[in-house]
Amino acid sequence: MANSDVRFVYTDDNGMVIIVCPADKTDRTLDEIKASNCPADKTVYTVEPSKCPTDRGFRDAWSFDGTNFGVNITKAKEIHKKNIRFARTEKLAELDIEFQKALETSSDTAAIVSKKQALRDAPADSAIGSATTDAELKAQWNTTILGNSPY
């Protein structure tokens, strides 16, 4: 069995799921790799790579109960809101410039103000609060106002 045929999984002190991927090109045994890369005071599970999540969209919200991986939806919602805030930053700056130009030319600013308000309101969208899965959160991303989804 190659070293890369297993993963070591544990949860750190901050509740973050850590997955250690042993390398094949080493003289070290799996026990040596585990001892040097995983804390002795944590329960460390040996897992098949196929059991590990591949979707990293909510990586910081992963959970592991010793058998199954999951997504902590409360943490995922906060990550989603953070992603929205990040995506809207540049868009708000662009709209600020557009707003200033409209003021200078005495143009109507109502549409710009409406777009800015939609961006400000995006993290409070009710679909975020009602989401029960990471897939529902991803589907909630409003590409019309936020642009391409980070997922």
Short mmCIF file of C-alpha atoms in Angstrom, two decimals:
data_model
loop_
_atom_site.label_atom_id
_atom_site.label_comp_id
_atom_site.label_asym_id
_atom_site.label_seq_id
_atom_site.Cartn_x
_atom_site.Cartn_y
_atom_site.Cartn_z
CA MET A 1 0.00 0.00 0.00
CA ALA A 2 1.35 3.43 -0.96
CA ASN A 3 1.43 6.23 1.59
CA SER A 4 -0.92 8.26 -0.62
CA ASP A 5 -3.59 5.57 -0.21
CA VAL A 6 -4.56 7.06 3.17
CA ARG A 7 -5.31 10.42 4.76
CA PHE A 8 -5.00 11.38 8.40
CA VAL A 9 -7.89 13.51 9.63
CA TYR A 10 -8.25 15.42 12.89
CA THR A 11 -9.95 18.55 14.18
CA ASP A 12 -7.66 21.28 15.50
CA ASP A 13 -8.24 23.51 18.54
CA ASN A 14 -10.16 26.04 16.40
CA GLY A 15 -12.62 23.42 15.14
CA MET A 16 -10.94 23.25 11.73
CA VAL A 17 -10.81 19.85 10.02
CA ILE A 18 -7.23 19.08 9.03
CA ILE A 19 -6.43 16.48 6.38
CA VAL A 20 -2.85 15.26 6.17
CA CYS A 21 -1.89 13.74 2.81
CA PRO A 22 1.19 11.52 3.16
CA ALA A 23 3.66 11.54 0.27
CA ASP A 24 4.83 8.42 -1.48
CA LYS A 25 8.39 9.60 -2.14
CA THR A 26 9.70 9.21 1.39
CA ASP A 27 11.49 6.62 3.46
CA ARG A 28 9.18 7.33 6.38
CA THR A 29 6.45 4.95 7.44
CA LEU A 30 2.83 6.01 7.83
CA ASP A 31 3.23 5.85 11.61
CA GLU A 32 6.23 8.19 11.42
CA ILE A 33 4.37 10.59 9.15
CA LYS A 34 1.36 10.54 11.47
CA ALA A 35 3.53 11.12 14.55
CA SER A 36 5.31 14.09 13.01
CA ASN A 37 2.31 15.74 11.34
CA CYS A 38 -0.60 15.11 13.69
CA PRO A 39 -0.89 16.29 17.29
CA ALA A 40 -0.56 13.57 19.90
CA ASP A 41 -3.39 15.03 21.99
CA LYS A 42 -5.98 14.79 19.18
CA THR A 43 -7.95 11.83 17.90
CA VAL A 44 -6.54 11.14 14.45
CA TYR A 45 -8.52 9.04 11.98
CA THR A 46 -7.12 7.17 9.01
CA VAL A 47 -9.39 7.67 6.01
CA GLU A 48 -9.40 6.59 2.38
CA PRO A 49 -8.78 9.52 0.01
CA SER A 50 -12.07 8.83 -1.78
CA LYS A 51 -13.95 9.59 1.46
CA CYS A 52 -12.43 13.09 1.70
CA PRO A 53 -14.36 16.07 0.35
CA THR A 54 -13.21 17.48 -2.96
CA ASP A 55 -15.37 20.61 -3.04
CA ARG A 56 -13.39 23.28 -1.24
CA GLY A 57 -16.04 26.01 -1.51
CA PHE A 58 -16.71 25.91 2.22
CA ARG A 59 -13.42 24.31 3.29
CA ASP A 60 -13.31 26.22 6.58
CA ALA A 61 -16.76 24.88 7.50
CA TRP A 62 -15.96 21.20 7.05
CA SER A 63 -16.85 18.87 9.90
CA PHE A 64 -15.86 15.27 10.57
CA ASP A 65 -17.50 12.95 13.08
CA GLY A 66 -14.99 10.12 12.81
CA THR A 67 -16.86 8.48 9.96
CA ASN A 68 -18.41 11.11 7.71
CA PHE A 69 -17.46 14.54 6.46
CA GLY A 70 -20.04 17.30 6.42
CA VAL A 71 -20.40 21.05 6.29
CA ASN A 72 -21.24 23.11 9.37
CA ILE A 73 -23.99 25.24 7.84
CA THR A 74 -23.62 28.03 10.42
CA LYS A 75 -19.94 28.45 9.53
CA ALA A 76 -20.74 28.10 5.82
CA LYS A 77 -23.25 30.96 6.02
CA GLU A 78 -20.60 33.22 7.53
CA ILE A 79 -18.11 32.22 4.82
CA HIS A 80 -20.75 32.91 2.19
CA LYS A 81 -21.43 36.38 3.63
CA LYS A 82 -17.70 37.06 3.70
CA ASN A 83 -17.47 36.06 0.03
CA ILE A 84 -20.34 38.43 -0.79
CA ARG A 85 -18.66 41.28 1.06
CA PHE A 86 -15.42 40.63 -0.78
CA ALA A 87 -17.15 40.48 -4.18
CA ARG A 88 -19.09 43.68 -3.61
CA THR A 89 -16.10 45.80 -2.49
CA GLU A 90 -14.80 46.46 -6.00
CA LYS A 91 -18.30 46.84 -7.39
CA LEU A 92 -19.19 49.48 -4.78
CA ALA A 93 -16.00 51.40 -5.58
CA GLU A 94 -16.88 51.35 -9.29
CA LEU A 95 -20.38 52.58 -8.51
CA ASP A 96 -18.97 55.37 -6.33
CA ILE A 97 -17.02 56.65 -9.33
CA GLU A 98 -20.08 56.31 -11.56
CA PHE A 99 -22.12 58.21 -8.96
CA GLN A 100 -19.59 61.06 -8.80
CA LYS A 101 -19.53 61.34 -12.59
CA ALA A 102 -23.33 61.44 -12.64
CA LEU A 103 -23.34 64.24 -10.08
CA GLU A 104 -20.80 66.23 -12.10
CA THR A 105 -22.96 66.02 -15.21
CA SER A 106 -26.25 66.47 -13.36
CA SER A 107 -27.36 63.02 -14.51
CA ASP A 108 -29.90 60.86 -12.71
CA THR A 109 -28.30 58.87 -9.87
CA ALA A 110 -31.32 56.78 -8.85
CA ALA A 111 -30.25 53.65 -10.73
CA ILE A 112 -26.75 53.87 -9.24
CA VAL A 113 -28.12 54.33 -5.74
CA SER A 114 -30.38 51.32 -6.26
CA LYS A 115 -27.46 49.13 -7.40
CA LYS A 116 -25.37 50.20 -4.41
CA GLN A 117 -28.22 49.41 -2.03
CA ALA A 118 -28.68 45.97 -3.58
CA LEU A 119 -24.97 45.27 -2.97
CA ARG A 120 -25.22 46.48 0.63
CA ASP A 121 -28.27 44.29 1.22
CA ALA A 122 -26.79 41.15 -0.37
CA PRO A 123 -25.29 39.64 2.83
CA ALA A 124 -28.68 39.94 4.56
CA ASP A 125 -30.58 38.06 1.82
CA SER A 126 -33.22 35.85 3.42
CA ALA A 127 -32.12 32.91 1.25
CA ILE A 128 -28.88 32.81 3.23
CA GLY A 129 -30.68 32.50 6.53
CA SER A 130 -33.06 29.84 5.26
CA ALA A 131 -30.37 27.73 3.55
CA THR A 132 -29.90 24.28 5.09
CA THR A 133 -27.17 22.95 2.80
CA ASP A 134 -24.01 24.27 1.18
CA ALA A 135 -25.62 23.64 -2.24
CA GLU A 136 -28.48 26.00 -1.32
CA LEU A 137 -25.96 28.65 -0.29
CA LYS A 138 -24.08 28.32 -3.56
CA ALA A 139 -27.33 28.58 -5.52
CA GLN A 140 -28.17 31.79 -3.65
CA TRP A 141 -25.19 33.66 -5.19
CA ASN A 142 -26.71 36.50 -7.22
CA THR A 143 -24.54 36.77 -10.34
CA THR A 144 -26.58 39.75 -11.56
CA ILE A 145 -25.22 42.03 -8.85
CA LEU A 146 -22.17 40.13 -7.54
CA GLY A 147 -20.68 38.72 -10.73
CA ASN A 148 -19.23 35.24 -11.11
CA SER A 149 -19.67 32.85 -8.21
CA PRO A 150 -16.55 31.93 -6.23
CA TYR A 151 -17.85 28.37 -5.99
#
